[in-house]
Amino acid sequence: PMFYETMNFYLSTPMVLSTKRIFNDELKQYYLRQDDKDLIDRILYQNLQNKYKLLYKKESSESELSLKWDNDFLLKKKNRITKKVTINENGMYPIDIIGLQAPFKIKASPELLQVGYECGFGEKNSMGFGMAEVVNN
């Protein structure tokens, strides 16, 4: 597809974004929810910048990113767009991963949007997370 500064996408697989937080005096992984607006924008921006830098050996010129979830979809889903996936190889030490799966509008440089489309949006792309389709552009 052609890439523009503002585009709409639908996540075919959940987008995983996380940070570290202290729970019960331990530093643990915290998976972002749709209400973590500022964190989503900041962490997704950094994620796409890192991928861009790995691919092209230079920084993207874009300095910000803004993501907005589809309100109609949120209303239908009663504001719950998180999806938990349990990775459980051989029945030992299951790992729960929480991702977000909903249509969204995103504003960023076309270069960063192309990287997200081709590599996946968010983390754990090698496990299939963050795959998106272009919608109504």
Coordinates of N, CA and C in Angstrom, one line a residue:
P1 N 0.8 -1.2 0.0 CA 0.0 0.0 0.0 C 0.9 1.3 0.0
M2 N 0.2 2.4 -0.3 CA 0.9 3.7 -0.2 C 0.8 4.1 1.3
F3 N 1.8 4.8 1.8 CA 1.8 5.2 3.2 C 1.8 6.7 3.3
Y4 N 0.9 7.2 4.2 CA 0.6 8.6 4.4 C 0.9 8.9 5.8
E5 N 0.8 10.2 6.2 CA 1.1 10.6 7.5 C 0.0 10.2 8.5
T6 N -1.2 10.1 8.0 CA -2.3 9.6 8.9 C -3.0 8.4 8.2
M7 N -3.1 7.3 8.9 CA -3.6 6.1 8.3 C -4.5 5.3 9.3
N8 N -5.4 4.5 8.8 CA -6.2 3.6 9.6 C -5.7 2.1 9.4
F9 N -5.6 1.4 10.5 CA -5.2 0.0 10.5 C -6.2 -0.8 11.3
Y10 N -6.3 -2.1 11.0 CA -6.9 -3.1 11.8 C -5.9 -4.1 12.2
L11 N -5.8 -4.4 13.5 CA -4.8 -5.4 14.0 C -5.4 -6.8 13.8
S12 N -4.7 -7.6 12.9 CA -5.1 -9.0 12.7 C -4.7 -9.8 13.9
T13 N -3.6 -9.4 14.5 CA -3.1 -10.1 15.8 C -2.8 -9.0 16.8
P14 N -2.9 -9.3 18.1 CA -2.8 -8.3 19.1 C -1.4 -7.6 19.0
M15 N -1.5 -6.3 19.3 CA -0.2 -5.5 19.4 C 0.2 -5.5 20.9
V16 N 1.4 -5.9 21.1 CA 1.9 -5.9 22.5 C 2.9 -4.7 22.8
L17 N 2.6 -4.0 23.8 CA 3.4 -2.9 24.3 C 3.5 -3.0 25.8
S18 N 4.7 -2.9 26.3 CA 4.9 -3.1 27.7 C 6.0 -2.1 28.3
T19 N 6.0 -2.0 29.6 CA 7.0 -1.3 30.3 C 7.2 -2.0 31.6
K20 N 8.1 -1.5 32.4 CA 8.4 -2.1 33.7 C 7.7 -1.3 34.8
R21 N 7.1 -1.9 35.8 CA 6.5 -1.3 36.9 C 6.8 -2.1 38.2
I22 N 6.7 -1.4 39.3 CA 7.0 -2.1 40.6 C 5.6 -2.6 41.1
F23 N 5.5 -3.9 41.4 CA 4.4 -4.5 42.0 C 4.9 -5.3 43.2
N24 N 4.3 -5.1 44.4 CA 4.7 -5.8 45.6 C 6.3 -5.8 45.7
D25 N 6.9 -4.6 45.6 CA 8.3 -4.4 45.8 C 9.2 -5.2 44.7
E26 N 8.6 -5.6 43.6 CA 9.3 -6.3 42.6 C 9.1 -5.6 41.2
L27 N 10.1 -5.5 40.4 CA 10.0 -4.9 39.1 C 9.5 -5.9 38.2
K28 N 8.3 -5.6 37.6 CA 7.6 -6.6 36.7 C 7.2 -6.0 35.4
Q29 N 7.0 -6.8 34.4 CA 6.5 -6.3 33.2 C 5.0 -6.0 33.2
Y30 N 4.7 -4.8 32.8 CA 3.3 -4.3 32.7 C 2.9 -4.1 31.3
Y31 N 1.9 -4.9 30.9 CA 1.4 -4.7 29.5 C 0.4 -3.6 29.4
L32 N 0.5 -2.7 28.5 CA -0.3 -1.5 28.4 C -1.7 -1.9 28.0
R33 N -2.7 -1.1 28.5 CA -4.1 -1.2 28.2 C -4.4 0.0 27.3
Q34 N -5.6 0.0 26.7 CA -6.0 1.1 25.8 C -6.1 2.5 26.5
D35 N -6.3 2.5 27.8 CA -6.3 3.8 28.5 C -4.9 4.4 28.8
D36 N -3.9 3.7 28.5 CA -2.5 4.2 28.7 C -2.1 5.0 27.6
K37 N -2.9 6.0 27.2 CA -2.7 6.8 25.9 C -1.3 7.3 25.8
D38 N -0.8 8.1 26.7 CA 0.6 8.7 26.6 C 1.7 7.6 26.5
L39 N 1.5 6.6 27.3 CA 2.5 5.5 27.3 C 2.5 4.8 25.9
I40 N 1.3 4.5 25.4 CA 1.2 3.8 24.1 C 1.9 4.6 23.0
D41 N 1.6 5.9 23.0 CA 2.2 6.8 22.0 C 3.7 6.8 22.1
R42 N 4.2 6.9 23.3 CA 5.7 7.0 23.6 C 6.4 5.7 23.3
I43 N 5.8 4.6 23.8 CA 6.5 3.3 23.6 C 6.4 2.8 22.2
L44 N 5.2 3.0 21.6 CA 5.1 2.6 20.2 C 6.0 3.4 19.3
Y45 N 6.1 4.7 19.5 CA 7.0 5.6 18.8 C 8.5 5.1 18.9
Q46 N 8.9 4.8 20.1 CA 10.3 4.3 20.3 C 10.5 3.0 19.7
N47 N 9.5 2.1 19.7 CA 9.6 0.8 19.1 C 9.8 0.9 17.6
L48 N 9.0 1.8 17.0 CA 9.1 1.9 15.5 C 10.4 2.6 15.2
Q49 N 10.8 3.6 16.0 CA 12.1 4.2 15.7 C 13.3 3.2 15.8
N50 N 13.2 2.3 16.8 CA 14.3 1.3 16.9 C 14.3 0.4 15.7
K51 N 13.1 0.0 15.2 CA 13.1 -0.9 14.0 C 13.6 -0.1 12.8
Y52 N 13.2 1.1 12.7 CA 13.7 1.9 11.6 C 15.2 2.0 11.6
K53 N 15.8 2.3 12.7 CA 17.2 2.5 12.9 C 17.9 1.2 12.5
L54 N 17.4 0.0 13.0 CA 18.0 -1.3 12.6 C 18.0 -1.5 11.1
L55 N 16.8 -1.2 10.5 CA 16.7 -1.4 9.0 C 17.5 -0.5 8.2
Y56 N 17.6 0.8 8.5 CA 18.2 1.8 7.6 C 19.4 2.4 8.2
K57 N 19.9 2.0 9.4 CA 21.1 2.5 10.0 C 21.1 4.0 10.2
K58 N 19.9 4.6 10.4 CA 19.8 6.0 10.6 C 18.5 6.3 11.4
E59 N 18.4 7.4 12.0 CA 17.2 7.8 12.7 C 16.1 8.3 11.7
S60 N 14.9 8.0 12.0 CA 13.8 8.6 11.3 C 13.7 10.1 11.6
S61 N 13.2 10.9 10.7 CA 13.1 12.3 10.9 C 11.9 12.7 11.8
E62 N 11.0 11.7 11.9 CA 9.7 11.9 12.7 C 10.0 12.1 14.1
S63 N 9.3 13.1 14.8 CA 9.6 13.3 16.2 C 8.4 13.0 17.1
E64 N 7.3 12.6 16.5 CA 6.2 12.2 17.4 C 5.2 11.2 16.7
L65 N 4.3 10.7 17.5 CA 3.4 9.7 17.0 C 2.1 9.8 17.8
S66 N 1.0 9.7 17.2 CA -0.3 9.7 17.9 C -1.2 8.6 17.4
L67 N -1.7 7.8 18.4 CA -2.6 6.7 18.0 C -3.9 6.9 18.7
K68 N -5.0 6.6 18.0 CA -6.4 6.8 18.5 C -7.2 5.5 18.1
W69 N -7.7 4.9 19.2 CA -8.5 3.7 18.9 C -9.9 4.1 18.3
D70 N -10.4 3.2 17.5 CA -11.8 3.4 16.9 C -12.8 3.3 18.0
N71 N -13.5 4.5 18.2 CA -14.5 4.6 19.3 C -15.7 3.7 19.1
D72 N -16.2 3.5 17.8 CA -17.3 2.6 17.6 C -17.0 1.2 18.0
F73 N -15.8 0.8 17.6 CA -15.3 -0.6 18.0 C -15.2 -0.7 19.5
L74 N -14.7 0.3 20.2 CA -14.6 0.3 21.6 C -16.0 0.1 22.3
L75 N -17.0 0.9 21.7 CA -18.3 0.8 22.3 C -18.9 -0.6 22.1
K76 N -18.7 -1.2 21.0 CA -19.2 -2.6 20.7 C -18.5 -3.6 21.6
K77 N -17.3 -3.4 21.9 CA -16.5 -4.3 22.8 C -16.6 -3.9 24.3
K78 N -17.4 -2.9 24.6 CA -17.6 -2.5 25.9 C -16.2 -2.0 26.5
N79 N -15.4 -1.3 25.7 CA -14.1 -0.8 26.1 C -13.1 -1.8 26.5
R80 N -13.3 -3.0 26.0 CA -12.3 -4.1 26.3 C -11.7 -4.6 25.0
I81 N -10.5 -4.2 24.8 CA -9.8 -4.6 23.5 C -8.6 -5.4 23.9
T82 N -8.4 -5.7 25.1 CA -7.2 -6.5 25.5 C -7.5 -8.0 25.2
K83 N -6.4 -8.7 24.8 CA -6.5 -10.1 24.5 C -5.3 -10.8 25.2
K84 N -5.6 -11.8 26.0 CA -4.5 -12.5 26.7 C -4.1 -13.8 25.9
V85 N -2.9 -14.0 25.7 CA -2.4 -15.2 25.0 C -1.4 -15.8 26.0
T86 N -1.6 -17.1 26.2 CA -0.7 -17.9 27.1 C 0.2 -18.7 26.2
I87 N 1.5 -18.5 26.4 CA 2.5 -19.3 25.7 C 2.9 -20.4 26.7
N88 N 2.7 -21.6 26.3 CA 2.8 -22.7 27.3 C 3.5 -23.9 26.6
E89 N 4.8 -23.8 26.4 CA 5.6 -24.8 25.7 C 5.8 -26.0 26.7
N90 N 5.4 -27.2 26.2 CA 5.5 -28.4 27.0 C 4.8 -28.4 28.4
G91 N 3.9 -27.5 28.5 CA 3.1 -27.4 29.8 C 3.9 -26.9 31.0
M92 N 5.1 -26.4 30.7 CA 6.0 -25.9 31.8 C 6.1 -24.3 31.7
Y93 N 6.0 -23.7 32.8 CA 6.3 -22.3 32.9 C 5.5 -21.4 31.9
P94 N 4.1 -21.4 32.1 CA 3.3 -20.6 31.1 C 3.6 -19.1 31.3
I95 N 3.6 -18.5 30.2 CA 3.8 -17.0 30.1 C 2.6 -16.4 29.5
D96 N 2.0 -15.4 30.3 CA 0.8 -14.7 29.8 C 1.3 -13.4 29.1
I97 N 0.8 -13.2 27.9 CA 1.1 -12.0 27.2 C -0.2 -11.3 26.9
I98 N -0.3 -10.0 27.2 CA -1.5 -9.2 27.0 C -1.3 -8.2 25.9
G99 N -2.1 -8.3 24.9 CA -2.0 -7.4 23.7 C -3.3 -6.6 23.5
L100 N -3.3 -5.7 22.6 CA -4.4 -4.8 22.3 C -4.8 -5.2 20.8
Q101 N -6.1 -5.4 20.6 CA -6.6 -5.7 19.2 C -7.8 -5.0 18.9
A102 N -7.6 -3.9 18.1 CA -8.8 -3.1 17.6 C -8.3 -2.2 16.5
P103 N -9.3 -1.7 15.7 CA -8.9 -0.8 14.6 C -8.4 0.5 15.3
F104 N -7.4 1.2 14.6 CA -6.9 2.4 15.1 C -6.5 3.3 14.0
K105 N -6.4 4.6 14.3 CA -5.9 5.7 13.4 C -4.6 6.1 14.0
I106 N -3.6 6.2 13.2 CA -2.3 6.6 13.7 C -1.7 7.7 12.8
K107 N -1.1 8.6 13.5 CA -0.4 9.7 12.8 C 1.1 9.7 13.1
A108 N 1.9 9.5 12.1 CA 3.4 9.5 12.2 C 3.9 9.6 10.8
S109 N 5.2 9.6 10.7 CA 5.8 9.7 9.4 C 5.4 8.5 8.5
P110 N 5.3 8.6 7.2 CA 5.0 7.5 6.4 C 6.1 6.4 6.5
E111 N 7.3 6.8 6.8 CA 8.4 5.8 6.9 C 8.2 4.9 8.1
L112 N 7.8 5.5 9.2 CA 7.5 4.7 10.4 C 6.3 3.8 10.3
L113 N 5.3 4.3 9.6 CA 4.1 3.5 9.4 C 4.4 2.3 8.5
Q114 N 5.2 2.5 7.5 CA 5.6 1.4 6.6 C 6.4 0.4 7.4
V115 N 7.3 0.8 8.3 CA 8.1 -0.1 9.1 C 7.1 -0.9 10.0
G116 N 6.1 -0.2 10.6 CA 5.1 -0.9 11.4 C 4.3 -1.9 10.7
Y117 N 3.9 -1.5 9.4 CA 3.2 -2.4 8.6 C 4.0 -3.7 8.2
E118 N 5.2 -3.4 7.8 CA 6.1 -4.5 7.3 C 6.7 -5.4 8.4
C119 N 7.0 -4.8 9.5 CA 7.7 -5.5 10.6 C 6.7 -5.9 11.7
G120 N 5.6 -5.2 11.9 CA 4.7 -5.4 12.9 C 4.7 -4.2 13.9
F121 N 3.6 -3.9 14.5 CA 3.5 -2.8 15.4 C 3.7 -3.4 16.8
G122 N 4.5 -2.8 17.6 CA 4.8 -3.2 19.0 C 5.8 -4.3 19.1
E123 N 5.7 -5.0 20.2 CA 6.7 -6.0 20.6 C 6.3 -7.4 20.1
K124 N 7.2 -8.3 20.3 CA 7.0 -9.8 20.1 C 6.5 -10.1 18.7
N125 N 7.0 -9.3 17.7 CA 6.6 -9.6 16.3 C 7.0 -10.9 15.8
S126 N 8.2 -11.4 16.3 CA 8.6 -12.7 15.8 C 7.7 -13.9 16.2
M127 N 6.8 -13.6 17.2 CA 5.8 -14.6 17.6 C 4.5 -14.4 16.9
G128 N 4.5 -13.4 16.0 CA 3.2 -13.2 15.3 C 2.4 -12.0 15.8
F129 N 2.8 -11.3 16.8 CA 2.1 -10.2 17.3 C 2.3 -8.9 16.5
G130 N 1.2 -8.1 16.5 CA 1.3 -6.7 15.9 C 1.1 -6.7 14.4
M131 N 0.6 -7.7 13.8 CA 0.3 -7.7 12.3 C -1.0 -6.9 12.0
A132 N -0.9 -5.9 11.1 CA -2.0 -5.0 10.8 C -2.3 -5.0 9.3
E133 N -3.5 -4.7 9.1 CA -4.0 -4.4 7.7 C -4.4 -3.0 7.6
V134 N -4.2 -2.4 6.4 CA -4.6 -1.0 6.1 C -6.1 -1.0 5.9
V135 N -6.8 0.0 6.4 CA -8.3 0.1 6.3 C -8.6 1.5 5.8
N136 N -9.5 1.5 4.8 CA -10.0 2.8 4.3 C -9.1 4.0 4.1
N137 N -8.0 3.8 3.4 CA -7.1 4.9 3.2 C -7.2 5.4 1.8

